[in-house]
């Protein structure tokens, strides 16, 4: 089904159906690689990079992109400039980053580790899911990388954390670090796109679509990783703690371990409750806690930045 793209640049962005795509890449120390990826991100202003978060200890960068979606005559999502921009950024990442040479204190499965899509203004979760599936097809077929889909992009709504757990995402292979490719090269679980054989240089990509989530990290002044892990487990829903919260303890620098939290429903359990609970549990361990921080800006700010850029 063809879509008239000729007038897309003329659309009123305040009335557009917008989606957000967050691209997580396993690199932040290689400046030439980062510059190549960001050059690719700037090629089309209609798929704008509105924010960036990078962390050298984790050796990881996240790009927040926004673009519109267009539906065809039968009201199916048919086009978004974000698809082409993401493919170009992914191509730049694979051309400049070798997972075998990568190490960092954050878990990862691939060079292009994770891409998540969220509906913003006037767009639906199905719009985000359709673009997620198109991008997954591009990466799986064009770059021969295994891709696993999750939540709204997956036919059975498979959860992100369960995929990661099955693939060994949470297990460091060098002390408290993740280095090179330390998992089997032939997957026992068939990917949704791409081959079952893993390239050690590129790894695996996970792509999904979901309602908005918040990432909130809380630094704990300790090198006692087992104690930090007890805190992370105690506050997480999986460990019987706060509902809709996922948490992981990660070494961050020389004297800090962060409790990296995903707030699946910040309206139900927000950062204040998470912060207070971590402080309470850490006090029982005799540990000092710093004020946490979000790794991205709000949905409203993301939309405003996109409108201003166009």
Short mmCIF file of C-alpha atoms in Angstrom, two decimals:
data_model
loop_
_atom_site.label_atom_id
_atom_site.label_comp_id
_atom_site.label_asym_id
_atom_site.label_seq_id
_atom_site.Cartn_x
_atom_site.Cartn_y
_atom_site.Cartn_z
CA UNK A 1 0.00 0.00 0.00
CA UNK A 2 1.61 3.26 -1.11
CA UNK A 3 1.73 6.33 1.10
CA UNK A 4 2.03 9.86 -0.21
CA UNK A 5 5.29 10.96 1.39
CA UNK A 6 5.71 14.08 -0.72
CA UNK A 7 3.80 16.27 1.70
CA UNK A 8 5.19 14.76 4.88
CA UNK A 9 7.57 17.67 5.50
CA UNK A 10 4.64 20.09 5.38
CA UNK A 11 2.59 18.42 8.09
CA UNK A 12 1.73 20.32 11.22
CA UNK A 13 3.95 18.69 13.85
CA UNK A 14 1.57 19.71 16.63
CA UNK A 15 -1.07 17.47 15.05
CA UNK A 16 1.25 14.62 14.08
CA UNK A 17 1.23 11.09 15.45
CA UNK A 18 4.63 10.82 17.13
CA UNK A 19 6.66 7.89 18.36
CA UNK A 20 9.84 7.77 20.42
CA UNK A 21 12.65 5.35 19.69
CA UNK A 22 15.47 4.73 22.15
CA UNK A 23 18.62 3.18 20.70
CA UNK A 24 21.11 1.62 23.13
CA UNK A 25 24.59 1.01 21.77
CA UNK A 26 27.43 -0.78 23.57
CA UNK A 27 30.06 1.94 23.30
CA UNK A 28 30.86 5.34 24.79
CA UNK A 29 34.67 5.46 24.87
CA UNK A 30 35.38 5.21 21.14
CA UNK A 31 34.87 8.80 19.98
CA UNK A 32 35.21 8.06 16.27
CA UNK A 33 32.44 5.45 16.53
CA UNK A 34 30.17 7.82 18.46
CA UNK A 35 30.78 10.60 15.94
CA UNK A 36 29.96 8.29 13.01
CA UNK A 37 26.70 7.18 14.64
CA UNK A 38 25.72 10.78 15.40
CA UNK A 39 26.46 11.91 11.85
CA UNK A 40 24.03 9.25 10.70
CA UNK A 41 21.45 10.50 13.21
CA UNK A 42 21.57 14.02 11.76
CA UNK A 43 20.87 13.09 8.14
CA UNK A 44 17.09 13.55 8.35
CA UNK A 45 15.72 16.25 10.70
CA UNK A 46 12.27 14.65 10.53
CA UNK A 47 13.68 11.84 12.68
CA UNK A 48 15.33 14.03 15.28
CA UNK A 49 17.73 13.02 18.03
CA UNK A 50 16.34 14.95 20.99
CA UNK A 51 18.49 13.57 23.79
CA UNK A 52 21.54 11.45 24.55
CA UNK A 53 22.84 9.68 27.64
CA UNK A 54 26.28 8.12 27.77
CA UNK A 55 28.23 6.53 30.58
CA UNK A 56 31.92 5.67 30.30
CA UNK A 57 31.90 3.24 33.23
CA UNK A 58 29.09 1.30 31.59
CA UNK A 59 30.63 1.91 28.12
CA UNK A 60 27.14 2.46 26.79
CA UNK A 61 25.20 5.22 25.06
CA UNK A 62 21.49 5.80 24.53
CA UNK A 63 20.00 8.00 21.83
CA UNK A 64 16.43 9.26 22.09
CA UNK A 65 14.82 9.87 18.71
CA UNK A 66 11.39 11.15 17.74
CA UNK A 67 9.52 11.09 14.46
CA UNK A 68 6.01 10.92 13.08
CA UNK A 69 4.18 7.93 11.68
CA UNK A 70 1.85 7.87 8.69
CA UNK A 71 -0.99 5.40 8.28
CA UNK A 72 -2.21 4.15 4.94
CA UNK A 73 -5.75 4.11 3.54
CA UNK A 74 -6.74 1.14 5.70
CA UNK A 75 -5.38 2.85 8.83
CA UNK A 76 -2.30 0.66 9.18
CA UNK A 77 1.06 2.15 10.13
CA UNK A 78 2.94 2.38 6.85
CA UNK A 79 5.81 4.83 7.16
CA UNK A 80 8.08 6.68 9.57
CA UNK A 81 11.35 8.49 8.83
CA UNK A 82 12.68 6.91 12.02
CA UNK A 83 13.00 3.53 10.31
CA UNK A 84 15.58 4.79 7.79
CA UNK A 85 17.44 6.89 10.37
CA UNK A 86 17.77 3.96 12.77
CA UNK A 87 18.99 1.69 10.00
CA UNK A 88 21.67 4.24 9.08
CA UNK A 89 22.76 4.61 12.71
CA UNK A 90 22.85 0.84 13.15
CA UNK A 91 24.96 0.47 10.02
CA UNK A 92 27.43 3.05 11.39
CA UNK A 93 27.57 1.21 14.72
CA UNK A 94 28.37 -2.15 13.10
CA UNK A 95 31.00 -0.51 10.89
CA UNK A 96 32.88 1.04 13.83
CA UNK A 97 32.31 -1.20 16.90
CA UNK A 98 33.45 -4.76 17.51
CA UNK A 99 31.75 -6.45 20.46
CA UNK A 100 34.76 -8.72 20.91
CA UNK A 101 36.79 -5.61 21.84
CA UNK A 102 34.13 -4.17 24.15
CA UNK A 103 34.00 -4.26 27.94
CA UNK A 104 31.91 -2.39 30.45
CA UNK A 105 30.06 -2.60 33.76
CA UNK A 106 26.62 -2.76 32.14
CA UNK A 107 25.13 -5.98 30.75
CA UNK A 108 24.69 -6.21 26.98
CA UNK A 109 24.04 -8.77 24.28
CA UNK A 110 25.10 -6.86 21.21
CA UNK A 111 26.68 -3.80 19.65
CA UNK A 112 23.15 -2.57 18.97
CA UNK A 113 21.91 -3.94 22.26
CA UNK A 114 18.34 -2.70 22.58
CA UNK A 115 15.85 -0.55 20.69
CA UNK A 116 12.58 0.33 22.37
CA UNK A 117 9.65 2.22 20.88
CA UNK A 118 6.99 4.17 22.76
CA UNK A 119 3.92 6.00 21.47
CA UNK A 120 3.85 9.73 22.12
CA UNK A 121 1.39 12.37 20.88
CA UNK A 122 -1.64 10.85 19.10
CA UNK A 123 0.16 7.65 18.17
CA UNK A 124 -0.93 4.23 19.42
CA UNK A 125 1.06 1.38 20.90
CA UNK A 126 0.28 -0.53 17.70
CA UNK A 127 1.96 2.25 15.67
CA UNK A 128 5.10 1.86 17.78
CA UNK A 129 4.92 -1.94 17.46
CA UNK A 130 4.64 -1.84 13.68
CA UNK A 131 7.74 0.35 13.36
CA UNK A 132 9.57 -1.91 15.83
CA UNK A 133 8.84 -4.94 13.66
CA UNK A 134 9.99 -3.16 10.50
CA UNK A 135 13.26 -2.09 12.13
CA UNK A 136 13.76 -5.62 13.46
CA UNK A 137 13.33 -7.00 9.94
CA UNK A 138 15.87 -4.50 8.60
CA UNK A 139 18.49 -5.43 11.19
CA UNK A 140 17.88 -9.16 11.01
CA UNK A 141 17.88 -9.38 7.21
CA UNK A 142 20.26 -6.60 6.16
CA UNK A 143 22.93 -7.15 8.83
CA UNK A 144 22.36 -10.84 9.61
CA UNK A 145 21.97 -10.21 13.32
CA UNK A 146 19.57 -12.27 15.48
CA UNK A 147 16.72 -10.08 16.72
CA UNK A 148 14.28 -10.90 19.53
CA UNK A 149 11.00 -8.97 19.82
CA UNK A 150 9.20 -8.16 23.05
CA UNK A 151 5.93 -6.84 24.46
CA UNK A 152 3.63 -5.22 21.85
CA UNK A 153 6.00 -6.11 19.00
CA UNK A 154 5.88 -9.81 19.90
CA UNK A 155 2.83 -11.92 18.97
CA UNK A 156 2.53 -13.27 22.52
CA UNK A 157 3.72 -10.15 24.33
CA UNK A 158 6.93 -11.73 25.58
CA UNK A 159 8.54 -9.71 28.41
CA UNK A 160 11.91 -8.02 27.93
CA UNK A 161 13.38 -9.26 31.19
CA UNK A 162 12.44 -12.88 30.48
CA UNK A 163 14.19 -12.78 27.08
CA UNK A 164 17.27 -11.26 28.65
CA UNK A 165 17.30 -13.83 31.42
CA UNK A 166 17.06 -16.73 28.99
CA UNK A 167 19.88 -15.32 26.84
CA UNK A 168 22.24 -14.82 29.80
CA UNK A 169 22.13 -11.02 29.76
CA UNK A 170 22.44 -10.62 33.52
CA UNK A 171 25.54 -12.83 33.95
CA UNK A 172 28.89 -10.96 33.79
CA UNK A 173 31.75 -12.97 32.32
CA UNK A 174 34.75 -11.08 33.76
CA UNK A 175 34.30 -10.30 37.44
CA UNK A 176 31.66 -7.56 37.54
CA UNK A 177 32.24 -6.68 33.88
CA UNK A 178 30.83 -7.83 30.57
CA UNK A 179 33.62 -8.37 28.04
CA UNK A 180 33.63 -9.64 24.47
CA UNK A 181 31.15 -12.36 23.51
CA UNK A 182 30.84 -14.97 26.24
CA UNK A 183 27.73 -16.86 25.16
CA UNK A 184 27.08 -19.72 22.68
CA UNK A 185 27.29 -18.78 19.01
CA UNK A 186 24.32 -20.99 18.06
CA UNK A 187 21.08 -19.96 19.71
CA UNK A 188 18.80 -22.64 21.09
CA UNK A 189 15.89 -20.16 21.09
CA UNK A 190 14.94 -19.19 17.52
CA UNK A 191 15.10 -15.40 17.03
CA UNK A 192 12.12 -13.51 15.60
CA UNK A 193 14.28 -12.07 12.82
CA UNK A 194 17.72 -12.89 11.46
CA UNK A 195 19.85 -16.02 11.79
CA UNK A 196 20.22 -18.37 14.75
CA UNK A 197 24.00 -18.08 14.47
CA UNK A 198 25.49 -15.14 16.35
CA UNK A 199 28.32 -13.02 15.00
CA UNK A 200 30.78 -12.52 17.86
CA UNK A 201 31.53 -9.04 16.46
CA UNK A 202 27.88 -7.89 16.44
CA UNK A 203 26.00 -10.05 18.96
CA UNK A 204 22.23 -9.98 19.42
CA UNK A 205 19.65 -7.17 19.30
CA UNK A 206 16.42 -6.95 21.29
CA UNK A 207 13.64 -4.71 19.96
CA UNK A 208 10.22 -3.98 21.38
CA UNK A 209 7.35 -1.58 21.88
CA UNK A 210 5.74 -0.71 25.18
CA UNK A 211 3.99 2.05 27.09
CA UNK A 212 6.35 4.64 28.53
CA UNK A 213 8.87 3.48 31.14
CA UNK A 214 11.34 5.46 33.25
CA UNK A 215 14.96 4.56 33.97
CA UNK A 216 16.10 5.78 37.39
CA UNK A 217 19.55 5.06 38.82
CA UNK A 218 20.43 5.39 42.50
CA UNK A 219 24.13 5.50 43.48
CA UNK A 220 25.11 3.63 46.66
CA UNK A 221 28.53 4.48 48.09
CA UNK A 222 29.92 0.98 48.32
CA UNK A 223 32.09 -1.57 46.56
CA UNK A 224 30.24 -4.33 48.38
CA UNK A 225 28.43 -5.70 45.35
CA UNK A 226 26.62 -8.54 47.21
CA UNK A 227 25.11 -5.96 49.59
CA UNK A 228 24.02 -3.79 46.65
CA UNK A 229 22.49 -6.84 44.99
CA UNK A 230 20.49 -7.54 48.14
CA UNK A 231 19.12 -4.01 47.96
CA UNK A 232 18.25 -4.35 44.27
CA UNK A 233 16.45 -7.62 44.85
CA UNK A 234 14.59 -6.29 47.89
CA UNK A 235 13.09 -3.34 46.02
CA UNK A 236 12.22 -5.20 42.82
CA UNK A 237 8.86 -6.76 42.12
CA UNK A 238 10.60 -10.03 41.28
CA UNK A 239 12.13 -10.07 44.76
CA UNK A 240 8.82 -9.29 46.49
CA UNK A 241 9.46 -5.54 46.77
CA UNK A 242 7.83 -2.67 44.90
CA UNK A 243 5.35 -3.61 42.16
CA UNK A 244 6.21 -2.57 38.59
CA UNK A 245 9.88 -2.01 39.53
CA UNK A 246 12.83 -3.91 38.09
CA UNK A 247 16.28 -3.36 39.60
CA UNK A 248 19.87 -4.40 39.03
CA UNK A 249 23.05 -3.60 41.01
CA UNK A 250 25.93 -2.47 38.79
CA UNK A 251 29.46 -1.41 39.70
CA UNK A 252 29.92 2.24 38.74
CA UNK A 253 33.40 3.66 39.11
CA UNK A 254 35.86 3.03 41.92
CA UNK A 255 33.67 3.49 44.99
CA UNK A 256 30.03 3.29 43.89
CA UNK A 257 27.52 0.65 42.94
CA UNK A 258 24.33 1.86 41.28
CA UNK A 259 20.87 0.41 41.71
CA UNK A 260 19.66 0.72 38.13
CA UNK A 261 15.86 0.72 38.15
CA UNK A 262 13.23 0.41 35.46
CA UNK A 263 9.92 1.93 36.53
CA UNK A 264 7.34 0.15 34.39
CA UNK A 265 4.52 2.35 35.69
CA UNK A 266 5.85 5.53 37.28
CA UNK A 267 2.31 6.71 38.03
CA UNK A 268 1.89 3.71 40.29
CA UNK A 269 5.39 3.54 41.79
CA UNK A 270 7.50 6.63 41.15
CA UNK A 271 11.07 7.64 41.82
CA UNK A 272 10.38 9.08 45.29
CA UNK A 273 9.07 5.76 46.57
CA UNK A 274 12.00 3.92 44.98
CA UNK A 275 14.52 6.37 46.45
CA UNK A 276 13.01 6.13 49.94
CA UNK A 277 12.92 2.35 49.88
CA UNK A 278 16.53 2.06 48.74
CA UNK A 279 17.63 4.47 51.48
CA UNK A 280 15.73 2.48 54.09
CA UNK A 281 17.20 -0.88 53.04
CA UNK A 282 20.71 0.56 52.56
CA UNK A 283 20.63 1.99 56.10
CA UNK A 284 20.10 -1.52 57.40
CA UNK A 285 23.28 -2.49 55.53
CA UNK A 286 25.12 0.57 56.92
CA UNK A 287 25.48 2.10 53.45
CA UNK A 288 25.25 5.69 52.24
CA UNK A 289 22.90 6.48 49.35
CA UNK A 290 23.08 9.44 46.99
CA UNK A 291 20.16 11.10 45.23
CA UNK A 292 19.10 9.14 42.16
CA UNK A 293 18.72 10.49 38.66
CA UNK A 294 16.67 9.85 35.55
CA UNK A 295 18.61 8.88 32.45
CA UNK A 296 16.23 10.69 30.09
CA UNK A 297 13.96 13.71 29.95
CA UNK A 298 10.17 13.60 30.27
CA UNK A 299 7.75 12.73 27.49
CA UNK A 300 6.54 16.35 27.31
CA UNK A 301 10.09 17.67 26.95
CA UNK A 302 10.83 15.09 24.27
CA UNK A 303 7.80 16.19 22.24
CA UNK A 304 8.63 19.88 22.74
CA UNK A 305 12.20 19.41 21.55
CA UNK A 306 11.01 17.59 18.46
CA UNK A 307 8.46 20.28 17.57
CA UNK A 308 11.08 23.01 18.08
CA UNK A 309 13.55 21.15 15.86
CA UNK A 310 11.05 21.14 12.99
#
